[in-house]
mmCIF file of C-alpha atoms in Angstrom:
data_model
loop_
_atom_site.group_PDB
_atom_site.id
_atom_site.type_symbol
_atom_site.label_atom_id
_atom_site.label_comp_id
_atom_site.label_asym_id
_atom_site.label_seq_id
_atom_site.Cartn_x
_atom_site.Cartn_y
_atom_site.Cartn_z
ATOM 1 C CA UNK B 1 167.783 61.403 297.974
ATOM 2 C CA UNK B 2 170.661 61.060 296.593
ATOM 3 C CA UNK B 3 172.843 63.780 293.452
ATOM 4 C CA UNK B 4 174.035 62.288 290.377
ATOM 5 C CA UNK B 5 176.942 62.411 289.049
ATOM 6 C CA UNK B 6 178.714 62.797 285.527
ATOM 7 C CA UNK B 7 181.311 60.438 285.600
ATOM 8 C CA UNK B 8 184.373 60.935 283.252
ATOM 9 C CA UNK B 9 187.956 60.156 282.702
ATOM 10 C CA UNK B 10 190.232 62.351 284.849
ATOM 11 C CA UNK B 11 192.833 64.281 282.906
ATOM 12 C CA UNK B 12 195.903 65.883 284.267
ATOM 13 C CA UNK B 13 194.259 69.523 285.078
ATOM 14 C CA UNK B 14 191.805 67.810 287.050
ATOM 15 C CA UNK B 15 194.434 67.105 289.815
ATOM 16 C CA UNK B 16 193.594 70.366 291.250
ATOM 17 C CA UNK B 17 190.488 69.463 292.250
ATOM 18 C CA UNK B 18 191.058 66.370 292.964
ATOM 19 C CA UNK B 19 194.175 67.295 295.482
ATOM 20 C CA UNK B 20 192.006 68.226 298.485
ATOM 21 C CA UNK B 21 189.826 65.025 298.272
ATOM 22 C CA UNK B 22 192.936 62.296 297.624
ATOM 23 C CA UNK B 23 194.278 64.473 300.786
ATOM 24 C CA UNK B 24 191.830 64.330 303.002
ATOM 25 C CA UNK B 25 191.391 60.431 302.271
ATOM 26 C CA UNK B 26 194.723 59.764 302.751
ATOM 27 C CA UNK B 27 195.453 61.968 305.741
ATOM 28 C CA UNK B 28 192.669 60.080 307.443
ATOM 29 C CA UNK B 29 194.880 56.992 307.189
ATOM 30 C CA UNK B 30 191.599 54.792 307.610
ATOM 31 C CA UNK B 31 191.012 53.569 304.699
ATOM 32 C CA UNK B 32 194.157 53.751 302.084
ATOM 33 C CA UNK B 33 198.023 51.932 302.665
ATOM 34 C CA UNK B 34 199.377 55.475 301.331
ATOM 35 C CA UNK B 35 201.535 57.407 304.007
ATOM 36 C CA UNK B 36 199.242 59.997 305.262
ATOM 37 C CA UNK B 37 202.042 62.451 304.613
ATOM 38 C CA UNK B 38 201.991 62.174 301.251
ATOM 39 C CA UNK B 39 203.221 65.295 298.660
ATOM 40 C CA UNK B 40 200.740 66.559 296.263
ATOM 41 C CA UNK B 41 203.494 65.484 293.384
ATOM 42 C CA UNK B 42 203.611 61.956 294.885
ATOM 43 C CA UNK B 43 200.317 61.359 294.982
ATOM 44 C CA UNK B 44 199.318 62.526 291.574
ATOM 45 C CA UNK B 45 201.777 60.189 289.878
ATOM 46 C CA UNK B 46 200.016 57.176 291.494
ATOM 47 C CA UNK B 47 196.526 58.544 291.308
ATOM 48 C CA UNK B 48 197.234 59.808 287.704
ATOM 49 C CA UNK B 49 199.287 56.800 286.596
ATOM 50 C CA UNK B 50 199.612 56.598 282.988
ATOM 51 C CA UNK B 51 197.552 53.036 281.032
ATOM 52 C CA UNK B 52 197.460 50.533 282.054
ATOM 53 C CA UNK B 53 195.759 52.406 284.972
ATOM 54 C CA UNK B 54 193.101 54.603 284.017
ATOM 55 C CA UNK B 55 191.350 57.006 286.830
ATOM 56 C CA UNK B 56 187.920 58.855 286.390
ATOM 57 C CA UNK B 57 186.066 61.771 288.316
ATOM 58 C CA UNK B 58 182.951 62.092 289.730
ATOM 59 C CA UNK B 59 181.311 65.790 289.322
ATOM 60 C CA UNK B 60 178.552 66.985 290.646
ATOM 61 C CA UNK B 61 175.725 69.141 289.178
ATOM 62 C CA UNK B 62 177.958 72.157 290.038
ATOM 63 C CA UNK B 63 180.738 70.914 288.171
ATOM 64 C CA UNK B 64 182.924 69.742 291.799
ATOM 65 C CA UNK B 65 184.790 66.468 291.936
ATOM 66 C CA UNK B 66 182.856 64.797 294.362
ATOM 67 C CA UNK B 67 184.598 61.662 293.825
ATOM 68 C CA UNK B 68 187.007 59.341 291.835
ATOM 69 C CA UNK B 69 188.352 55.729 291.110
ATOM 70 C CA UNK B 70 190.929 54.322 289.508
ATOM 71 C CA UNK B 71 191.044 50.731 287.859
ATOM 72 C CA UNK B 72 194.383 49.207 287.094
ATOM 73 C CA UNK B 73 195.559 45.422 286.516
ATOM 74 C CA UNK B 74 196.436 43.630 289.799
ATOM 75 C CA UNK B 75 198.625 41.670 288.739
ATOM 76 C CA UNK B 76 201.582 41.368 286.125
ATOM 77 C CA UNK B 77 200.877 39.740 282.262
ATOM 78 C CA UNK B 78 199.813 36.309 283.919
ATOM 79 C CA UNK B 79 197.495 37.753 286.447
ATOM 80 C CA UNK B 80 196.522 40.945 284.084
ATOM 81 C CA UNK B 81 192.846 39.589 283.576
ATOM 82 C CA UNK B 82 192.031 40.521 287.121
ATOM 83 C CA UNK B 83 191.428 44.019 287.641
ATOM 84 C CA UNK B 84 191.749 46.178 291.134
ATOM 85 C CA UNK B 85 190.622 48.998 291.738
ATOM 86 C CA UNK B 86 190.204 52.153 294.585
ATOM 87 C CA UNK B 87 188.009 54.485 295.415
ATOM 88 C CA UNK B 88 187.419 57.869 297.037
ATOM 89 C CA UNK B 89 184.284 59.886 297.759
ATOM 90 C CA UNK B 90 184.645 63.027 299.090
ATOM 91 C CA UNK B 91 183.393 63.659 302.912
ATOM 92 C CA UNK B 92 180.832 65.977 301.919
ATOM 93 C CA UNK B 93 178.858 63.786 299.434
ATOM 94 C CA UNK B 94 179.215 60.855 301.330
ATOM 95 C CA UNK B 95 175.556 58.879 301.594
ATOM 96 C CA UNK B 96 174.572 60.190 298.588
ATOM 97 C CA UNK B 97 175.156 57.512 296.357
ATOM 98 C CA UNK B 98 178.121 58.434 295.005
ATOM 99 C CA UNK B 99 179.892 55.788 296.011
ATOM 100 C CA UNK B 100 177.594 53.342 294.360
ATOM 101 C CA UNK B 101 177.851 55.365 290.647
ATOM 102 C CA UNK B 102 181.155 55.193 290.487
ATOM 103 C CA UNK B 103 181.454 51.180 291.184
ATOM 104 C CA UNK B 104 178.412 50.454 288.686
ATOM 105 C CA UNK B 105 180.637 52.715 286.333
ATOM 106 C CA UNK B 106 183.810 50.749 287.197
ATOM 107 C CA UNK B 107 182.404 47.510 286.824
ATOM 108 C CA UNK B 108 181.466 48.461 283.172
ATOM 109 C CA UNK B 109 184.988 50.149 282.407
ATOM 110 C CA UNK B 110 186.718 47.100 283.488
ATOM 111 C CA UNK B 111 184.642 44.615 281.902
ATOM 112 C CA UNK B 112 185.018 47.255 278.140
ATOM 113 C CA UNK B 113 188.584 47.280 279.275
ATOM 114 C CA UNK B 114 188.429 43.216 278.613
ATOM 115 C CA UNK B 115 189.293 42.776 282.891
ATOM 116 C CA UNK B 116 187.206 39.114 283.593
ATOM 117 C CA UNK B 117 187.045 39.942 287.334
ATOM 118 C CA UNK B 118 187.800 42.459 289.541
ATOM 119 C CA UNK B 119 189.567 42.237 293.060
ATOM 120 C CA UNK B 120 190.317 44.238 295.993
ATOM 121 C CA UNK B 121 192.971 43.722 298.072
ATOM 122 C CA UNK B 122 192.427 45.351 300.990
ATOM 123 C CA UNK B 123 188.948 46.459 302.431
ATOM 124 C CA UNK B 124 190.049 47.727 306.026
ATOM 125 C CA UNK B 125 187.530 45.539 307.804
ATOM 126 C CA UNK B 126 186.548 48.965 309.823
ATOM 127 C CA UNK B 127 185.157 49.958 306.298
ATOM 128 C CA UNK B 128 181.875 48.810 306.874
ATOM 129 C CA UNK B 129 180.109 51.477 304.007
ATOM 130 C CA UNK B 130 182.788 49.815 301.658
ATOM 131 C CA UNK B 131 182.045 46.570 302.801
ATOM 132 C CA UNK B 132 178.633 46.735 302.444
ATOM 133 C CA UNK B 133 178.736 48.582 298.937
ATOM 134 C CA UNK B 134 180.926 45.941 297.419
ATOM 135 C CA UNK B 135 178.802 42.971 298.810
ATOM 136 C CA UNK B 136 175.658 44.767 297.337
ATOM 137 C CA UNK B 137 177.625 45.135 294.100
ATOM 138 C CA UNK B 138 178.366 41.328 294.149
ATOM 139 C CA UNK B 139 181.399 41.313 295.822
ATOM 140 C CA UNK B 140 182.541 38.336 298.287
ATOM 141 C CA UNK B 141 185.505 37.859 300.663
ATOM 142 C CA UNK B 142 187.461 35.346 299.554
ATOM 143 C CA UNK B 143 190.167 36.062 302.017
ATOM 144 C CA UNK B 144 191.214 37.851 305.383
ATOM 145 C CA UNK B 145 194.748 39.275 306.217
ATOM 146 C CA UNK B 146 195.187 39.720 309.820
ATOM 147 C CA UNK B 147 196.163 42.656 311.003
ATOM 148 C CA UNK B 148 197.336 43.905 307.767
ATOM 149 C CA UNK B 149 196.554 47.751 308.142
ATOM 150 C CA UNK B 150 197.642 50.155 310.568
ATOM 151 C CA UNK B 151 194.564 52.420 311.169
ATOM 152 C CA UNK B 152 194.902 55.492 312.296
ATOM 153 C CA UNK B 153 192.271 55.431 315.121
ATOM 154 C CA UNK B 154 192.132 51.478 315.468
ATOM 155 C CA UNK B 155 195.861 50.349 315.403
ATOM 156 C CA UNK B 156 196.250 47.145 313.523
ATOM 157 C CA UNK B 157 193.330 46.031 312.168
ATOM 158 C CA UNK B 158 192.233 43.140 309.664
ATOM 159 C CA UNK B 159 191.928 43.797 305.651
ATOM 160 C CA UNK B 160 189.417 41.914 303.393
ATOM 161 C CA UNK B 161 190.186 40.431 300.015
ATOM 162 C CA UNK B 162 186.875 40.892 298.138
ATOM 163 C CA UNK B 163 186.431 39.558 294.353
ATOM 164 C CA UNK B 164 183.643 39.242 291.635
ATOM 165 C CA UNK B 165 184.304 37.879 288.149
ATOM 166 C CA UNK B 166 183.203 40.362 285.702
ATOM 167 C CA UNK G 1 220.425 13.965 300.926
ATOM 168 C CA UNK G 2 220.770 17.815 300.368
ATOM 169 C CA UNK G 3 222.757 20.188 299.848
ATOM 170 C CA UNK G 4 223.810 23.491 301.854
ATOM 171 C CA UNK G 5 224.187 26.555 300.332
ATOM 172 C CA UNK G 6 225.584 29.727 301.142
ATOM 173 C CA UNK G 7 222.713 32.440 301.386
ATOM 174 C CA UNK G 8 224.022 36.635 300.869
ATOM 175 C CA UNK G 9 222.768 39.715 299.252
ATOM 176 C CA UNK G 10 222.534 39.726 295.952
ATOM 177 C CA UNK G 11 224.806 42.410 294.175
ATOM 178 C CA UNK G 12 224.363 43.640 290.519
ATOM 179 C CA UNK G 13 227.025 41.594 289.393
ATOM 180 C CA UNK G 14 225.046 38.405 290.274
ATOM 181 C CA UNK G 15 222.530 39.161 287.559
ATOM 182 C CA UNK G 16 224.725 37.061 284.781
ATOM 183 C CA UNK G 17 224.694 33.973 287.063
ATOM 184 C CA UNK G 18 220.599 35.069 288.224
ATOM 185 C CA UNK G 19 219.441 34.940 284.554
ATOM 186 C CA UNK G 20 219.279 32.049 283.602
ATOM 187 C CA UNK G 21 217.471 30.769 287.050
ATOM 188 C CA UNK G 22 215.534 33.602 286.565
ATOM 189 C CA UNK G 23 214.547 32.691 282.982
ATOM 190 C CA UNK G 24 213.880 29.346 283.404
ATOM 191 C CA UNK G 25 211.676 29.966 286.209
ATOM 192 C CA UNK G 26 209.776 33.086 284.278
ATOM 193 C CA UNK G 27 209.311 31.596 280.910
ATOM 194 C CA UNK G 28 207.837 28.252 282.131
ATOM 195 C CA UNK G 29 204.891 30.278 283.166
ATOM 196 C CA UNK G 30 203.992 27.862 285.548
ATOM 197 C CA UNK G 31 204.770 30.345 289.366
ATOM 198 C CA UNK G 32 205.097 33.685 288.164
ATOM 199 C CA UNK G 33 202.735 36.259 286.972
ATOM 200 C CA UNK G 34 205.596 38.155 285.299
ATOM 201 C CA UNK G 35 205.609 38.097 281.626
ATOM 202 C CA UNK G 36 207.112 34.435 280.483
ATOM 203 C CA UNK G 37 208.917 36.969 277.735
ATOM 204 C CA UNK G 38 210.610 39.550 280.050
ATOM 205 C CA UNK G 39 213.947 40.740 278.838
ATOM 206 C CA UNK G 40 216.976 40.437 280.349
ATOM 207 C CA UNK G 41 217.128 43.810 281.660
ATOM 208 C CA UNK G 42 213.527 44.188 282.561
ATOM 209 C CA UNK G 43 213.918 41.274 284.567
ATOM 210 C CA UNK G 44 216.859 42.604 286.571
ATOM 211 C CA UNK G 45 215.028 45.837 287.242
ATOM 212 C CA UNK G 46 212.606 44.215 289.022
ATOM 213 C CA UNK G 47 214.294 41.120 291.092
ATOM 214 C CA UNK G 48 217.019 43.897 291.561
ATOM 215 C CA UNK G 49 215.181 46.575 292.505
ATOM 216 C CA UNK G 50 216.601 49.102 295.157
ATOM 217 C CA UNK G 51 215.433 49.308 299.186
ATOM 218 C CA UNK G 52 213.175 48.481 300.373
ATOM 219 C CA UNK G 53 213.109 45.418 298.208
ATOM 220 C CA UNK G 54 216.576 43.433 299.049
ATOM 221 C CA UNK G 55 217.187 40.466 297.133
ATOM 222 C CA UNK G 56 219.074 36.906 298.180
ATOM 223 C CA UNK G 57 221.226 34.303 296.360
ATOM 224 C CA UNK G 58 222.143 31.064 297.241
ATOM 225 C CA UNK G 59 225.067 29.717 296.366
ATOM 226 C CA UNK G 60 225.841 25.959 295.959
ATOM 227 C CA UNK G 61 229.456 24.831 297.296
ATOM 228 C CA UNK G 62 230.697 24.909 293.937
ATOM 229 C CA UNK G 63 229.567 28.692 293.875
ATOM 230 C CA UNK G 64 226.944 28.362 290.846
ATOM 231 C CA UNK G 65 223.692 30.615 291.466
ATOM 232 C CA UNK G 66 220.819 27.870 292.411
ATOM 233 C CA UNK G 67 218.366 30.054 294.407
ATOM 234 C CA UNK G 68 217.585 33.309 295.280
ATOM 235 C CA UNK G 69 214.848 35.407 296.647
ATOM 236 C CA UNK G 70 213.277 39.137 297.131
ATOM 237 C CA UNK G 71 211.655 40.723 300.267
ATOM 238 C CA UNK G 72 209.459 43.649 300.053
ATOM 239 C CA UNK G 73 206.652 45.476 301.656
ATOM 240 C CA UNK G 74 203.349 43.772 300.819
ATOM 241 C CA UNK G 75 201.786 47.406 300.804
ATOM 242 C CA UNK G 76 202.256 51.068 300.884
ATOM 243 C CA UNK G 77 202.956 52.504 304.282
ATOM 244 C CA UNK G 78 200.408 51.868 306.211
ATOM 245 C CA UNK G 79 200.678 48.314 305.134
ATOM 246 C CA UNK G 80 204.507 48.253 305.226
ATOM 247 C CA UNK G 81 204.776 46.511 308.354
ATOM 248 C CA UNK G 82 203.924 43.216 306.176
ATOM 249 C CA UNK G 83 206.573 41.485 303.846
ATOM 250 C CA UNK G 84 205.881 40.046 300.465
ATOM 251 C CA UNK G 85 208.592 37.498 299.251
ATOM 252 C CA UNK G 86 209.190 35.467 296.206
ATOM 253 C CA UNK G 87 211.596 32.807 295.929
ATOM 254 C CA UNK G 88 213.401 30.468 292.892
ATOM 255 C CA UNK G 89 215.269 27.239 293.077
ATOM 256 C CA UNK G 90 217.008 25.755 289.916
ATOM 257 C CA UNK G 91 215.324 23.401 288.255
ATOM 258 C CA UNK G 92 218.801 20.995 288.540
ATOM 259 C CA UNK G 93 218.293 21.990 292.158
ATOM 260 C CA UNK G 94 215.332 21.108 293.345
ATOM 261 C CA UNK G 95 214.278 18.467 295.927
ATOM 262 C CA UNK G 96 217.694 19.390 297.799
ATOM 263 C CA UNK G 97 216.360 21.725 300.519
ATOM 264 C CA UNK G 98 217.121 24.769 299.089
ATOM 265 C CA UNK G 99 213.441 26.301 298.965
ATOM 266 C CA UNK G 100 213.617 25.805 302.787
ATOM 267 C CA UNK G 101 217.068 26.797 303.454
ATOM 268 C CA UNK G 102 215.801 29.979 301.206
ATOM 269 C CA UNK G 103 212.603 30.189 303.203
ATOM 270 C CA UNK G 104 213.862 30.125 306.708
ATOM 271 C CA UNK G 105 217.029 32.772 305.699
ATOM 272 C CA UNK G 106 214.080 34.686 304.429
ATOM 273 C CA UNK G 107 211.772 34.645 307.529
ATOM 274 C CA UNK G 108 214.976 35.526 309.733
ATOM 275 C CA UNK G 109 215.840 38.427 307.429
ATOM 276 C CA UNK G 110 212.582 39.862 307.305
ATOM 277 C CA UNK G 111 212.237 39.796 311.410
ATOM 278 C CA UNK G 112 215.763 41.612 311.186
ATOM 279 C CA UNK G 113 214.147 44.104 308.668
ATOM 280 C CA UNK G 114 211.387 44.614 310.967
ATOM 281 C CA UNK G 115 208.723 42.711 309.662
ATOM 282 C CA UNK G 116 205.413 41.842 311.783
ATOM 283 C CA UNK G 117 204.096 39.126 309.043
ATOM 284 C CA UNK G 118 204.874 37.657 305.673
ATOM 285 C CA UNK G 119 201.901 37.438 303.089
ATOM 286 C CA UNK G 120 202.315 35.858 299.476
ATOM 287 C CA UNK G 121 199.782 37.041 297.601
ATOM 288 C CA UNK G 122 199.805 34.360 294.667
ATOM 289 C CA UNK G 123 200.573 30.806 295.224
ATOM 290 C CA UNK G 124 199.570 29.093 292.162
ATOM 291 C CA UNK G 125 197.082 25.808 293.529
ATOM 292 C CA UNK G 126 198.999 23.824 291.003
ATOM 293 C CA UNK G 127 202.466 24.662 292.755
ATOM 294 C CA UNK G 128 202.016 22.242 295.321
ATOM 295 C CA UNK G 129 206.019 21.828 296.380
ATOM 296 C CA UNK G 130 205.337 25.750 297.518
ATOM 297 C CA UNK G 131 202.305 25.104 298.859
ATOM 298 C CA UNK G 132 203.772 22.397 300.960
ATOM 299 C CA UNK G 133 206.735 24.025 301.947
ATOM 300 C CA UNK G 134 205.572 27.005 302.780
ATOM 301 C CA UNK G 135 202.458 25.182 305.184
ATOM 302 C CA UNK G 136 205.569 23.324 306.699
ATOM 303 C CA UNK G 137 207.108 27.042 307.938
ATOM 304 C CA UNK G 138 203.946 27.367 309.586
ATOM 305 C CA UNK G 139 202.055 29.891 306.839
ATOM 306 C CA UNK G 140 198.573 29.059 306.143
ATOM 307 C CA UNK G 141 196.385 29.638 303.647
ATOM 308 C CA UNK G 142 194.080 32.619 304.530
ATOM 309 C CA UNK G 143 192.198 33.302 301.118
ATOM 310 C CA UNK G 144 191.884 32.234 297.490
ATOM 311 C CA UNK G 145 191.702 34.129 294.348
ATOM 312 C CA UNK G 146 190.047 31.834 291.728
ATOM 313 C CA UNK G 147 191.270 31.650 288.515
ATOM 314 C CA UNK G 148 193.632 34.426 289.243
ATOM 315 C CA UNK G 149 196.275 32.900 286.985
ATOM 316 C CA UNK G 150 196.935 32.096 283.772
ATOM 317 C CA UNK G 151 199.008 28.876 284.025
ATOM 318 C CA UNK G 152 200.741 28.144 280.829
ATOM 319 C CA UNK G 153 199.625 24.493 281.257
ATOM 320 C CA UNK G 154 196.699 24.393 282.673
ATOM 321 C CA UNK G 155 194.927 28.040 281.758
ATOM 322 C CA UNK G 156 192.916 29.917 284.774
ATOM 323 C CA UNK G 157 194.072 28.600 287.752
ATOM 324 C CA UNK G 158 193.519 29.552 291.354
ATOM 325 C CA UNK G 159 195.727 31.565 293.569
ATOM 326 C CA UNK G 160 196.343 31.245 297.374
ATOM 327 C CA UNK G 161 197.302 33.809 299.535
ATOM 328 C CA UNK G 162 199.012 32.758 302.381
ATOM 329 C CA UNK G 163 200.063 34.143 305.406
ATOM 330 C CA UNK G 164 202.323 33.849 309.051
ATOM 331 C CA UNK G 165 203.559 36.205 311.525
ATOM 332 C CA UNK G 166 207.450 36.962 312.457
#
């Protein structure tokens, strides 16, 4: 089970594609602090962010974006040894694995990227694929915000702070 | 023992007097993950920056800059709901009570501002006047980043993040 992906990095033209996924992620306002409302323009200078974030895409065998991550520092020069990083799968090849490629390929890019760990700061605690795909990845929580996200469905809910050094 | 200083918004004027605070404080690399070599106006561009960051300086009776501090949202939207602050005494200023005085304007200001919590994401383990004044305004420390900063001094360090409601 399972479809394997080419992973890449994304390039400008590939926003097209990658529009109705971000969207749909966002709109959900689940998993993401972005405003669910947010313009195609808007979201393409974040998710497209020039070095020192760099973004890749996930295609499947047809050639689709099926999914897509970006890795950026997460914090200014005296924290820029930590990386952070986000991720989106799109709803139709979710459980397939996906998910899972693209962190194994993020780990790697941050680590040639000269990151020494990697941290996220905000795994909505109703995230329970995410949670369990980081803590398989070698992930922990080494912190909890309380009620730090507004969830869509849930109301105010906790966020995890989840880090692995590199 | 003490002294009380005024506390107002910080206008773009201020920057002259804010500099060399703002220096000291950023080139000790010792607090601050910003880089210890940030210009002049790069530095104003970001402890200046417009809504919805909104910056503070105190002023001591002799109306000399000695303190100052900037409010933010900790996260995008759906996170906007909690603040992220950063504060500076003068070094001939310290020990005098401005931190709190700074710290208890700032918790006031971001209630008025609409604020549900405050969360610093970076509290250096080594600053332990921060950590101490910041535990005594009721935050408390609800993760740890290790060796999340490079202290100028003492090389990877760990980070708290800390945390209170409004």
């Amino acid at each position: 089970m399972g479809v394997e992906v080419l992973i890449r990095p994304a390039v400008d033209d590939d926003w097209a594609g990658l529009w109705p996924l971000w969207h749909t992620v966002i709109a959900a306002g689940e998993t993401y602090p972005y405003d669910p409302a947010t313009s195609s323009d808007a979201g393409k200078a974040m998710w497209l962010a020039p070095p020192p974030a760099w973004t890749w895409v996930a295609l499947d065998p047809d050639g689709r974006i099926v999914g897509t991550y970006q890795v950026k520092p997460n914090q200014l020069t005296l924290g820029d040894h930590v990386a952070n990083a986000g991720f989106m799968v799109a709803p139709e090849a979710r459980g397939l694995g996906v998910g899972r490629q693209l962190g194994l390929h993020c780990l790697a890019a941050a680590r040639d990227l000269g990151y020494r760990a990697m941290q996220f700061n905000a795994v909505v605690t109703t995230n329970v694929a995410s949670l369990n795909l980081w803590r398989s990845l070698g992930f922990i929580i080494v912190g909890t915000v309380p009620r730090g996200f507004r969830h869509a469905v849930h109301g105010e809910v906790d966020m995890h702070i989840m880090h692995r050094f590199l």
